[in-house]
Short mmCIF file of C-alpha atoms and ligand atoms in Angstrom, two decimals:
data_model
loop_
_atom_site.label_atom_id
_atom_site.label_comp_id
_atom_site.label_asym_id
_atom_site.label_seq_id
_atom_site.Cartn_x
_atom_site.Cartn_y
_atom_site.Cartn_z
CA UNK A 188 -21.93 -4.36 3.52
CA UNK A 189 -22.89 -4.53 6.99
CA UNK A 190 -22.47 -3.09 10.20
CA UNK A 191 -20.90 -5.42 12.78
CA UNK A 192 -19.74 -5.65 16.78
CA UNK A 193 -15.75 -5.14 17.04
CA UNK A 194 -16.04 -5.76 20.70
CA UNK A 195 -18.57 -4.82 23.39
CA UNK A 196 -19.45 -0.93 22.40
CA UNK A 197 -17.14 -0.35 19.27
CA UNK A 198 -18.98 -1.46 16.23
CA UNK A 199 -17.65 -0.98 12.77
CA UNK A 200 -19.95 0.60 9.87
CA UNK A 201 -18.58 0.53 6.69
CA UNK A 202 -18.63 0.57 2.20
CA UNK A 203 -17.57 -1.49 0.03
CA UNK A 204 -15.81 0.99 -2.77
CA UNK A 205 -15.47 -0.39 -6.36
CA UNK A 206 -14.86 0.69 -9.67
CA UNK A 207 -12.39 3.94 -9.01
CA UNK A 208 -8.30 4.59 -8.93
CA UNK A 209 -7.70 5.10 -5.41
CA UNK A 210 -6.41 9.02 -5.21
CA UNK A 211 -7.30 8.65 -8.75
CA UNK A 212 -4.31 6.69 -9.64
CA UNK A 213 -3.80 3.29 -8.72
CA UNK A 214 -5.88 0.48 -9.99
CA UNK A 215 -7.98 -1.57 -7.06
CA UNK A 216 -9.07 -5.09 -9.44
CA UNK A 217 -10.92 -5.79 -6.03
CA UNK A 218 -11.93 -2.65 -4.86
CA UNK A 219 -11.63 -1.22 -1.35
CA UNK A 220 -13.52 -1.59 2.23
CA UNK A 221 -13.93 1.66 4.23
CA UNK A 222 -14.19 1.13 7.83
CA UNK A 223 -15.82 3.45 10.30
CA UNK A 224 -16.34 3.31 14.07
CA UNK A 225 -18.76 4.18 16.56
CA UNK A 226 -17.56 4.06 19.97
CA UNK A 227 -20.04 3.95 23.10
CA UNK A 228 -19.74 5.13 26.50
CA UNK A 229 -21.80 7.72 27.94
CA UNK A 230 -21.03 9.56 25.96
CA UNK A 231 -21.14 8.63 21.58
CA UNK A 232 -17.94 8.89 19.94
CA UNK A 233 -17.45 8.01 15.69
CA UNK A 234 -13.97 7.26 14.81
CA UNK A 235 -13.15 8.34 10.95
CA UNK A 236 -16.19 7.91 8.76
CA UNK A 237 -16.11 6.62 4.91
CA UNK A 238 -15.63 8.50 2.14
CA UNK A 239 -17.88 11.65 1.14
CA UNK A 240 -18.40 10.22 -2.21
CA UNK A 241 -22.33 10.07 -3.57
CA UNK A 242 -24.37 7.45 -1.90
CA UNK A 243 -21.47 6.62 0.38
CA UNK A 244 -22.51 9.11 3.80
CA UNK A 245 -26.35 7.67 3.16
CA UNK A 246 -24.75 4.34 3.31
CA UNK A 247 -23.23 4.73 6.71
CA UNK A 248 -26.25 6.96 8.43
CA UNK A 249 -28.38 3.85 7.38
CA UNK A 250 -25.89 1.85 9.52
CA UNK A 251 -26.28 3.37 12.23
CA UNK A 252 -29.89 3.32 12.15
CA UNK A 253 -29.10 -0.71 12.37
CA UNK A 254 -27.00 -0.04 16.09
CA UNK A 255 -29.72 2.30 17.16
CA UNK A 256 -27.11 5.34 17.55
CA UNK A 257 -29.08 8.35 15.74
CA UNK A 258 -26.67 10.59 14.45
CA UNK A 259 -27.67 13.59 16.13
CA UNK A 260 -26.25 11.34 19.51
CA UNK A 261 -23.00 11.78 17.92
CA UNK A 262 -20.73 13.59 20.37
CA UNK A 263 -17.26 13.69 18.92
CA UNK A 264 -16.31 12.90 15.64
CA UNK A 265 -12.76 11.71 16.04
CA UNK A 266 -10.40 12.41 12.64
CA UNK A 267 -7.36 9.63 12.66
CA UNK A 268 -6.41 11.28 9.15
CA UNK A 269 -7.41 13.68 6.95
CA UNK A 270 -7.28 12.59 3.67
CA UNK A 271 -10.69 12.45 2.07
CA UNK A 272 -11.33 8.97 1.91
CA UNK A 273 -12.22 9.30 5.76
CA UNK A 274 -12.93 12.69 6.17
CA UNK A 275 -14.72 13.64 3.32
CA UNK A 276 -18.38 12.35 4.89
CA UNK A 277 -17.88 15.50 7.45
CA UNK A 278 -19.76 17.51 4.91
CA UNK A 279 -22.39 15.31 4.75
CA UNK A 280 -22.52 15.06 8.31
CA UNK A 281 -22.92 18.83 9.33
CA UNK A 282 -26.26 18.74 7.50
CA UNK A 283 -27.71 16.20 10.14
CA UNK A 284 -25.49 17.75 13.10
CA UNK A 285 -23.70 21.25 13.57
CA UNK A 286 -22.81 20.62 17.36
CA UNK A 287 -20.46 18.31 17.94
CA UNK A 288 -16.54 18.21 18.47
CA UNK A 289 -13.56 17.21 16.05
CA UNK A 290 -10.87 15.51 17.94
CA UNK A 291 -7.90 15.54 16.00
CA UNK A 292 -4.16 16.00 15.94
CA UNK A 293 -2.85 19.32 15.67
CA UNK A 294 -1.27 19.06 11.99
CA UNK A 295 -5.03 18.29 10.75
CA UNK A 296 -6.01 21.72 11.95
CA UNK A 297 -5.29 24.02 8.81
CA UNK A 298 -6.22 21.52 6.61
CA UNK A 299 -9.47 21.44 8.49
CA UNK A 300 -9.92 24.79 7.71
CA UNK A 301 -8.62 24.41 4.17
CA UNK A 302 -10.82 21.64 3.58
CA UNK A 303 -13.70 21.71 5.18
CA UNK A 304 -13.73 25.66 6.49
CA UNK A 305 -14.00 24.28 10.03
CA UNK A 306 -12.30 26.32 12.49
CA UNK A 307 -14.35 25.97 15.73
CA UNK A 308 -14.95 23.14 18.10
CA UNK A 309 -11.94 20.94 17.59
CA UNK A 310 -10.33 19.63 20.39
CA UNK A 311 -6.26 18.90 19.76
CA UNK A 312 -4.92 16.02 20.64
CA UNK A 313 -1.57 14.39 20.71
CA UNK A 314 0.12 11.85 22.93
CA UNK A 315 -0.45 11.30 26.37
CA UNK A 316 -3.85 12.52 25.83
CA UNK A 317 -7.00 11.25 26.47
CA UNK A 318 -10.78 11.39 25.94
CA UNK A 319 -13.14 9.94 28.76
CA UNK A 320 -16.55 9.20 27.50
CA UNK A 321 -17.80 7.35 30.57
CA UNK A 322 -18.83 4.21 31.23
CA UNK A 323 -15.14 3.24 32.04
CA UNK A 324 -14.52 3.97 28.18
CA UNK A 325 -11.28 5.93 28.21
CA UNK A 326 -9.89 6.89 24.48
CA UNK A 327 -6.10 7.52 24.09
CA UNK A 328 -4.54 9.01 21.09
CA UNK A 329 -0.69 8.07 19.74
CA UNK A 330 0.89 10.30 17.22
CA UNK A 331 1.70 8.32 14.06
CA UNK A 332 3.32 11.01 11.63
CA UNK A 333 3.18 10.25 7.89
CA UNK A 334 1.78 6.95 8.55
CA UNK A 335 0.92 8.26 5.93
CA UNK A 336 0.15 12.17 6.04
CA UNK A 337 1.95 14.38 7.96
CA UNK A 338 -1.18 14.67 10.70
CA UNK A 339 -2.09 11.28 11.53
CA UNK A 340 -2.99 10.14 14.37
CA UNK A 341 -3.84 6.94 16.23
CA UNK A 342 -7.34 6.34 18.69
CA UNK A 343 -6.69 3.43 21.40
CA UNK A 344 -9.56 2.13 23.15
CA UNK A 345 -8.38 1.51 27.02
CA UNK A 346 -11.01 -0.64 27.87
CA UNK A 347 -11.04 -3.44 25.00
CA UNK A 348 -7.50 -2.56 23.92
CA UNK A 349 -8.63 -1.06 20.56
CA UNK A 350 -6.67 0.37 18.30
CA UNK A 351 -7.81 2.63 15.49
CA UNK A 352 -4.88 3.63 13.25
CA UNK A 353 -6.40 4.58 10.40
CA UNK A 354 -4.51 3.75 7.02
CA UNK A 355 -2.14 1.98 9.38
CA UNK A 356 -2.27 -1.84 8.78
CA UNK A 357 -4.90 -1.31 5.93
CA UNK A 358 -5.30 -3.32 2.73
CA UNK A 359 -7.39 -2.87 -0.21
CA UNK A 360 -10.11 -5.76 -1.50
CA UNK A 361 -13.91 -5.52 -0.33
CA UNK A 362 -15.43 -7.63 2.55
CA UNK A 363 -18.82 -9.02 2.76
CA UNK A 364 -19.01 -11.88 5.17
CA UNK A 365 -15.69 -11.91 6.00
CA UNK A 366 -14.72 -8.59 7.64
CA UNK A 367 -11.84 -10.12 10.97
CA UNK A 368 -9.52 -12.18 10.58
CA UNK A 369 -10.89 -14.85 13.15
CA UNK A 370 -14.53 -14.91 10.45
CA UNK A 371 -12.05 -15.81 7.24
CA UNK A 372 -10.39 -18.81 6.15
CA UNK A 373 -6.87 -19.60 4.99
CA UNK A 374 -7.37 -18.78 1.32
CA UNK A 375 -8.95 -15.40 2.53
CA UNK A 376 -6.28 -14.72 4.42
CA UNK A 377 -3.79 -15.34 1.71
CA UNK A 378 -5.82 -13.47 -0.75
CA UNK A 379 -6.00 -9.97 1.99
CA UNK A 380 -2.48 -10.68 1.80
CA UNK A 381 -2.05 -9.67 -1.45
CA UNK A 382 -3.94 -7.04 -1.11
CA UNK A 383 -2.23 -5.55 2.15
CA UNK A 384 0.91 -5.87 0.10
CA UNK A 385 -0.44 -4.01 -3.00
CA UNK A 386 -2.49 -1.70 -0.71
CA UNK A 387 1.22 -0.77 1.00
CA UNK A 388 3.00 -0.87 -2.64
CA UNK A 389 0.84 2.10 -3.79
CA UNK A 390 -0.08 3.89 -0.52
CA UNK A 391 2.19 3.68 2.17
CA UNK A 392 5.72 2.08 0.66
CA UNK A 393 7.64 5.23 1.00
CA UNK A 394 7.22 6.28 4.76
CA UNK A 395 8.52 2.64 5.58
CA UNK A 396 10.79 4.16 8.12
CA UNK A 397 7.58 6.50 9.91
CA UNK A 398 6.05 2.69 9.69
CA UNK A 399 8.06 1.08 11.91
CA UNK A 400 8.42 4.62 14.49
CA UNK A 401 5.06 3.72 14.28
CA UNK A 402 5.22 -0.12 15.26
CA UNK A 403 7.79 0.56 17.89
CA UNK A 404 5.15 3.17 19.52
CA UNK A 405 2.20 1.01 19.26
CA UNK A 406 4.20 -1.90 20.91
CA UNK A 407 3.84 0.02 24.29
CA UNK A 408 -0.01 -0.62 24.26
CA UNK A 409 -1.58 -3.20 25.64
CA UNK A 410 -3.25 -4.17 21.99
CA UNK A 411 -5.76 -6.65 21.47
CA UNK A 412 -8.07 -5.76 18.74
CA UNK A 413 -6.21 -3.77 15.14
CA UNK A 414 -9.42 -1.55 13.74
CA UNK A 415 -7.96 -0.15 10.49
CA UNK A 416 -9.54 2.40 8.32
CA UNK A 417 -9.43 -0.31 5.35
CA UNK A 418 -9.83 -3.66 5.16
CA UNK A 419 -10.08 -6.58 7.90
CA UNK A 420 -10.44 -5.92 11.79
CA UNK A 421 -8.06 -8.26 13.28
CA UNK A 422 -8.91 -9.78 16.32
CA UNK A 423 -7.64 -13.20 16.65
CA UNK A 424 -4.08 -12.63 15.23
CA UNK A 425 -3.33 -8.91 15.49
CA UNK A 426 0.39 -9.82 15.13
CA UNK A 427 -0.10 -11.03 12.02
CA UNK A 428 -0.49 -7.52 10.24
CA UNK A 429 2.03 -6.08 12.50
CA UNK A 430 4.89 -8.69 11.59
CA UNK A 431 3.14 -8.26 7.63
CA UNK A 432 3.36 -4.65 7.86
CA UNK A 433 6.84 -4.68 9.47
CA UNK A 434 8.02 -7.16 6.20
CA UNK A 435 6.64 -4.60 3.77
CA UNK A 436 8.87 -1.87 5.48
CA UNK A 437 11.83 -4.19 5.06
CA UNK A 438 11.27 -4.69 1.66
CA UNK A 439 12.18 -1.03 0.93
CA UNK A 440 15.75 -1.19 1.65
CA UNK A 441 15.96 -5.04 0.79
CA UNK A 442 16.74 -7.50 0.47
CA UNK A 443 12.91 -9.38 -0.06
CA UNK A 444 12.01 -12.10 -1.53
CA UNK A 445 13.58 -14.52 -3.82
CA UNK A 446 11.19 -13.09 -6.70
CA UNK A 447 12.53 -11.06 -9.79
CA UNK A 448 10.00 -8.81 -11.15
CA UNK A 449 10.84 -8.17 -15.23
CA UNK A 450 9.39 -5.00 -16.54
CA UNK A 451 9.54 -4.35 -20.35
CA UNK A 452 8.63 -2.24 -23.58
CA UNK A 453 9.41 -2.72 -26.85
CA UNK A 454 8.15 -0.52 -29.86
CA UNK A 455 8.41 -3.33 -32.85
CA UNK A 456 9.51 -6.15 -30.55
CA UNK A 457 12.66 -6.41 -30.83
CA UNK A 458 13.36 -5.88 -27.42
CA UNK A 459 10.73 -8.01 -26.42
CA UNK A 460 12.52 -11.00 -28.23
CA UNK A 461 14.57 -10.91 -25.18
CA UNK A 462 11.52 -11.34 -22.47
CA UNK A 463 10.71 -14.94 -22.83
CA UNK A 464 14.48 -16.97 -22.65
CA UNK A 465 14.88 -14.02 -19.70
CA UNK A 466 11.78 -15.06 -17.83
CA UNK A 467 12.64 -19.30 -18.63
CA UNK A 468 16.17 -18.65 -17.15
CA UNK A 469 15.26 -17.19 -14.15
CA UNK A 470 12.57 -19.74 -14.09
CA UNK A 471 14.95 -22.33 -14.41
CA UNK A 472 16.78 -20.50 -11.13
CA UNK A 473 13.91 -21.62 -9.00
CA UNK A 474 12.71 -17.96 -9.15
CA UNK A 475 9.00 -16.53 -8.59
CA UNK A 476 9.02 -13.94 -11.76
CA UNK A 477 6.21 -11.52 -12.17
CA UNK A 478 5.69 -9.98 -15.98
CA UNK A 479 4.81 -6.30 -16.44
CA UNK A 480 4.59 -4.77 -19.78
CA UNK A 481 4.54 -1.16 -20.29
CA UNK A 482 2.41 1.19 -20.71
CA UNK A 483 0.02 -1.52 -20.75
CA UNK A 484 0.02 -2.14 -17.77
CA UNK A 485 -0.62 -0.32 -14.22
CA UNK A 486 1.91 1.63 -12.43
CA UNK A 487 0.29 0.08 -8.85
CA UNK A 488 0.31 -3.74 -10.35
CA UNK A 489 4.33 -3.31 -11.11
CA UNK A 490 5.33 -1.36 -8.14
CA UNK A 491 3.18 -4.05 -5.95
CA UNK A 492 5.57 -7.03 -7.47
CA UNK A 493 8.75 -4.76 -7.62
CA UNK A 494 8.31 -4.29 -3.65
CA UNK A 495 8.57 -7.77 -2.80
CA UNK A 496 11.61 -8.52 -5.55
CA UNK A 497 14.95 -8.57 -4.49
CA UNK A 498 15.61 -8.67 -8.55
CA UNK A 499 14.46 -6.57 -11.21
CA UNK A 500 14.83 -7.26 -14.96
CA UNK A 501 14.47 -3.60 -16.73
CA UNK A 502 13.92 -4.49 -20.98
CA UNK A 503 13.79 -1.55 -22.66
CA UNK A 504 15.02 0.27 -26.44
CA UNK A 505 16.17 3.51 -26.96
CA UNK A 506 14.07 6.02 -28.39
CA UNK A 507 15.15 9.72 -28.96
CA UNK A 508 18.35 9.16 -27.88
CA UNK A 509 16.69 7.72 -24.18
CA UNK A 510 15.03 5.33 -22.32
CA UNK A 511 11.60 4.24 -23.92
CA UNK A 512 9.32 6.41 -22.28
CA UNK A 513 7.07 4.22 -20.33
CA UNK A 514 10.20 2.79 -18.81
CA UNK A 515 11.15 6.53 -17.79
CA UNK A 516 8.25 6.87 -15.78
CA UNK A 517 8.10 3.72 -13.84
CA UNK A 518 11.92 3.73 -12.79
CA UNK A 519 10.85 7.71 -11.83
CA UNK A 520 8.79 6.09 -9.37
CA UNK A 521 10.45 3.51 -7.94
CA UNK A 522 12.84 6.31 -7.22
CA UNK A 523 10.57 8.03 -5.90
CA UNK A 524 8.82 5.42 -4.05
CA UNK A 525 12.75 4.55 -2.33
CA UNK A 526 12.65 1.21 -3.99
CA UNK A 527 16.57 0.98 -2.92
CA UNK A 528 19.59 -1.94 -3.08
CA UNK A 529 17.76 -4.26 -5.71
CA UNK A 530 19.67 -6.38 -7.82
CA UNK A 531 18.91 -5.89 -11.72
CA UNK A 532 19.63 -6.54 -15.30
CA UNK A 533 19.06 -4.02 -17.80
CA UNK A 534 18.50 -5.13 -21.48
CA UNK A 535 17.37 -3.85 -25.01
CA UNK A 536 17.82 -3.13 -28.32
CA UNK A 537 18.62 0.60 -30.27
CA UNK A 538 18.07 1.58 -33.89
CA UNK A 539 21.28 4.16 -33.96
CA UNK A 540 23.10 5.48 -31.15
CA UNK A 541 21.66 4.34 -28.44
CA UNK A 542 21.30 6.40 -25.35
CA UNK A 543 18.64 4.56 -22.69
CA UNK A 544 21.54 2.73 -21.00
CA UNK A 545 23.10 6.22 -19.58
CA UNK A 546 19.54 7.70 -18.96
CA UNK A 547 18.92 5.05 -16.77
CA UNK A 548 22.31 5.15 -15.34
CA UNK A 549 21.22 9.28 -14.71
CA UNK A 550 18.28 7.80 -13.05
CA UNK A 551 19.49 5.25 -10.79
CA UNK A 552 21.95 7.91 -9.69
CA UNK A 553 19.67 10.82 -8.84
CA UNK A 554 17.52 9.23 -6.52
CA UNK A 555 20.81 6.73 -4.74
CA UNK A 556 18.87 3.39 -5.64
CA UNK A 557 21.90 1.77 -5.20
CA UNK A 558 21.01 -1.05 -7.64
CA UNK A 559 23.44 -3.41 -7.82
CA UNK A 560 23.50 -4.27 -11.80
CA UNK A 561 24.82 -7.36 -13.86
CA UNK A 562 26.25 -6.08 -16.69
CA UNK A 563 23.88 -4.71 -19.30
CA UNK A 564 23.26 -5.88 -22.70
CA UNK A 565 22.45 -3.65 -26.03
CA UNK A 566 22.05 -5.16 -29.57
CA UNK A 567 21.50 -3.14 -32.69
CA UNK A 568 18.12 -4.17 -33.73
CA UNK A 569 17.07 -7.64 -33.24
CA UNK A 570 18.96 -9.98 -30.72
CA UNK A 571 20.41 -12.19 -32.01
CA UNK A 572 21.28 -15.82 -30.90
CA UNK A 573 24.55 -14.60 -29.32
CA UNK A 574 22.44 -11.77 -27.47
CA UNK A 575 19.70 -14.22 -26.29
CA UNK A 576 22.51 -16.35 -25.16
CA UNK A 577 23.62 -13.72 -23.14
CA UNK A 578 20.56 -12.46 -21.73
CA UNK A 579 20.33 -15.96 -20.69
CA UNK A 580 23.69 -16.35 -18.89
CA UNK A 581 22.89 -12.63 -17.32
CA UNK A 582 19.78 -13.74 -16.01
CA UNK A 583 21.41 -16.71 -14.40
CA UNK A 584 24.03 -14.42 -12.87
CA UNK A 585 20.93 -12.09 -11.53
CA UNK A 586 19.80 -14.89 -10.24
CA UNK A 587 22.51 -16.21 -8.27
CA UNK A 588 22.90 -12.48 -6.49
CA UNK A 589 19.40 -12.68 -5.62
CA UNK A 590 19.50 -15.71 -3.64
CA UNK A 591 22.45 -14.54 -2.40
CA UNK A 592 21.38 -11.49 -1.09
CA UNK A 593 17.99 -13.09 0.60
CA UNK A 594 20.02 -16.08 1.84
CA UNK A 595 21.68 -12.99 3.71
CA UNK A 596 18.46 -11.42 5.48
CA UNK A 597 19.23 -10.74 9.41
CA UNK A 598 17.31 -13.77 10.81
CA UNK A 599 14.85 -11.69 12.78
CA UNK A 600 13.14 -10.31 9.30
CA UNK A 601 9.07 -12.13 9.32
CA UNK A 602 9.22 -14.36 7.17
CA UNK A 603 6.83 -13.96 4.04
CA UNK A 604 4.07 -16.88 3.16
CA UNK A 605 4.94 -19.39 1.23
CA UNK A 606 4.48 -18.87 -2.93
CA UNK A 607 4.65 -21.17 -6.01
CA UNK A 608 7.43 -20.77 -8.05
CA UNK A 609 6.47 -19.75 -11.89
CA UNK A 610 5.53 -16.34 -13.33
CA UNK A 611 2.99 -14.07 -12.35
CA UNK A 612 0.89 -11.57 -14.66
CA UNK A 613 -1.19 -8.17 -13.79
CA UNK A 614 -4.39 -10.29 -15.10
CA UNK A 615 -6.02 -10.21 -11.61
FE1 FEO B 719 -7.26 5.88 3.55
FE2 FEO B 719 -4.69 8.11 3.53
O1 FEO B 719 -6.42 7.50 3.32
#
């Protein structure tokens, strides 16, 4: 961790977070960067701080020991967001300081109060406003609603054209050397990528539509610099998460990517007899597959591949007279998480009367998925050669509506990196 120049008189501070679900839920295999910023004019302003978790305030008051700013010089304390991975240090920071002023939007105000029993010295902000802190340093704020609370807000420095949107163009994975864009190299780039798109999976995926009201209000600013609350500060290519972030948001509605995610669970493996000639004929189709088994496997790892599939193979038995459980609660979520218009197959086996097929029919229906299925297959027990046959020739079939459907993307959609074909598996 270290503390680094943005740009003359922004500096970032920040932690490197490891070893917890984020919000206690999704898995992080490389952990998460908090970013903080101090802001100098005449006047000292820090924008979002890192999380209030032990060790974590310590870490960032020892920072700014490093830029000389003594925290008692801290004039405002700006609040992008208010969820407590940023604002959660505020506790630890009214022990060193009780006079200074929250600038914040004016949805964060009761759960200022709620949270932190603050009620005095906060200054509302919204757009059009400003904050001048001298020295020709002139802070603007942009409204950025449920990117991704409700409250959120966006801090734009006038004089270096910095933004600070908070969770806004964020990913997950530490930094140590590399913390902007123009410091990392290709591979580094390509592996933030993944993490931007899991980070946006798990965190942001269903306010994809606030994320691009967002965009389109952002591209009235004269922006040079993109200071996110997470991950890499990108100076030399700030387009680059923009036309990423604007991708992810496409992905909701499809179509995506040529990629077919198969997600599977099978009590005695029956069902799973059908997994591996699936995966080989949609292999053979040229397509990127990624592998999840359930409940093995992480809610956040499936719904990060599902996001950027235009196809989804759903393997699952019947049990009590429904959809193996597991299965239940990850199609929940993708309902709930808007994952809308994919293309799918839907496979597995039943001991007696089946009853999975119509559950997930019930499910696909509540939430208007609008998944557009190849016919399903059920066998009675194990498949048999017929039935693998079949699953085969589906799977083809899948396949073919998949590249049809992404051969179909409106020609202005950024186009995604280029991947290997073959099969990818949550063993990151
Ligand atoms: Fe990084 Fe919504 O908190």
């Amino acid at each position: 961790m270290r503390v680094s120049t943005v740009t003359d008189g922004i500096y970032r501070l920040s932690a490197n977070i490891e070893n917890i679900l984020f919000e206690s839920l999704w898995r992080m295999p490389d952990g998460i960067a908090m970013n903080s910023y101090i802001v100098k004019g005449e006047k000292t302003a820090i924008v979002d701080g890192v999380c209030g978790w032990d060790g974590v305030p310590e870490t960032l008051f020892e920072q700014l020991k490093k830029i000389n700013v003594a925290p008692e010089s801290i004039d405002y304390v700006i609040v992008n967001h208010m969820e407590p991975d940023h604002s959660g240090w505020i506790e630890s920071f009214r022990k060193i300081k009780s006079n200074f002023t929250i600038v914040t939007g004016k949805r964060a105000v009761p759960l200022m109060k709620a949270f932190f029993d603050i009620t005095n010295d906060i200054m509302v902000v919204g757009d059009g406003d400003s904050l001048d802190l001298g020295d020709g340093r002139v802070l603007a704020f942009m409204e950025i609603p449920n990117v991704h609370w409700p409250e959120t807000i966006a801090t734009f420095d006038t004089k270096s054209g910095t933004v600070m949107p908070c969770d806004a163009f964020g990913s997950f994975g530490t930094l140590d050397e590399a913390v902007y864009d123009d410091e990392c190299t290709e591979e580094q780039l390509v592996f933030y990528e993944r993490q931007a798109i899991r980070y946006y999976a798990n965190i942001v995926a269903v306010y994809s539509i606030p994320v691009v009201n967002a965009i389109k209000k952002a591209s009235t600013l004269p922006i040079k610099i993109i200071a996110p609350g997470h991950g890499l500060v990108w100076r030399k290519n700030p387009m680059k998460i923009v036309n990423d972030f604007l991708r992810y948001a496409s992905y909701q509605k499809g179509p995506c990517e040529n990629e077919i995610t198969i997600i599977y669970g099978s009590m005695y493996g029956m069902t799973e007899q059908g997994v591996q000639p699936a995966l080989e004929a949609l292999e053979a189709e040229g397509m990127i597959v990624h592998k999840h088994k359930v409940p093995e496997e992480n809610l956040g790892d499936i719904l990060m591949s599902v996001w950027s599939s235009t196809g989804v193979v759903l393997a699952m038995p019947t049990y009590e007279y429904n959809m193996f459980p597991p299965m239940f609660a990850v199609i929940d979520e993708l309902g709930k998480k808007k994952v809308h218009n994919r293309k799918a197959f839907r496979f597995g086996s039943y001991g007696w009367s089946g009853g999975a097929q119509k559950e997930l029919n019930e499910l696909v229906q509540k939430y208007k998925m609008n998944w557009d299925f190849v016919e399903p297959l059920e066998f009675k027990g194990k498949p048999t050669k017929k039935d693998i046959a079949t699953i085969e020739t589906r799977c083809k079939q899948l396949a073919a509506k998949v590249k049809e459907a992404v051969a179909s993307k409106p020609e202005d959609t950024p186009a995604a990196p280029e991947k290997r074909h073959g099969t990818t598996e949550a063993k990151e």
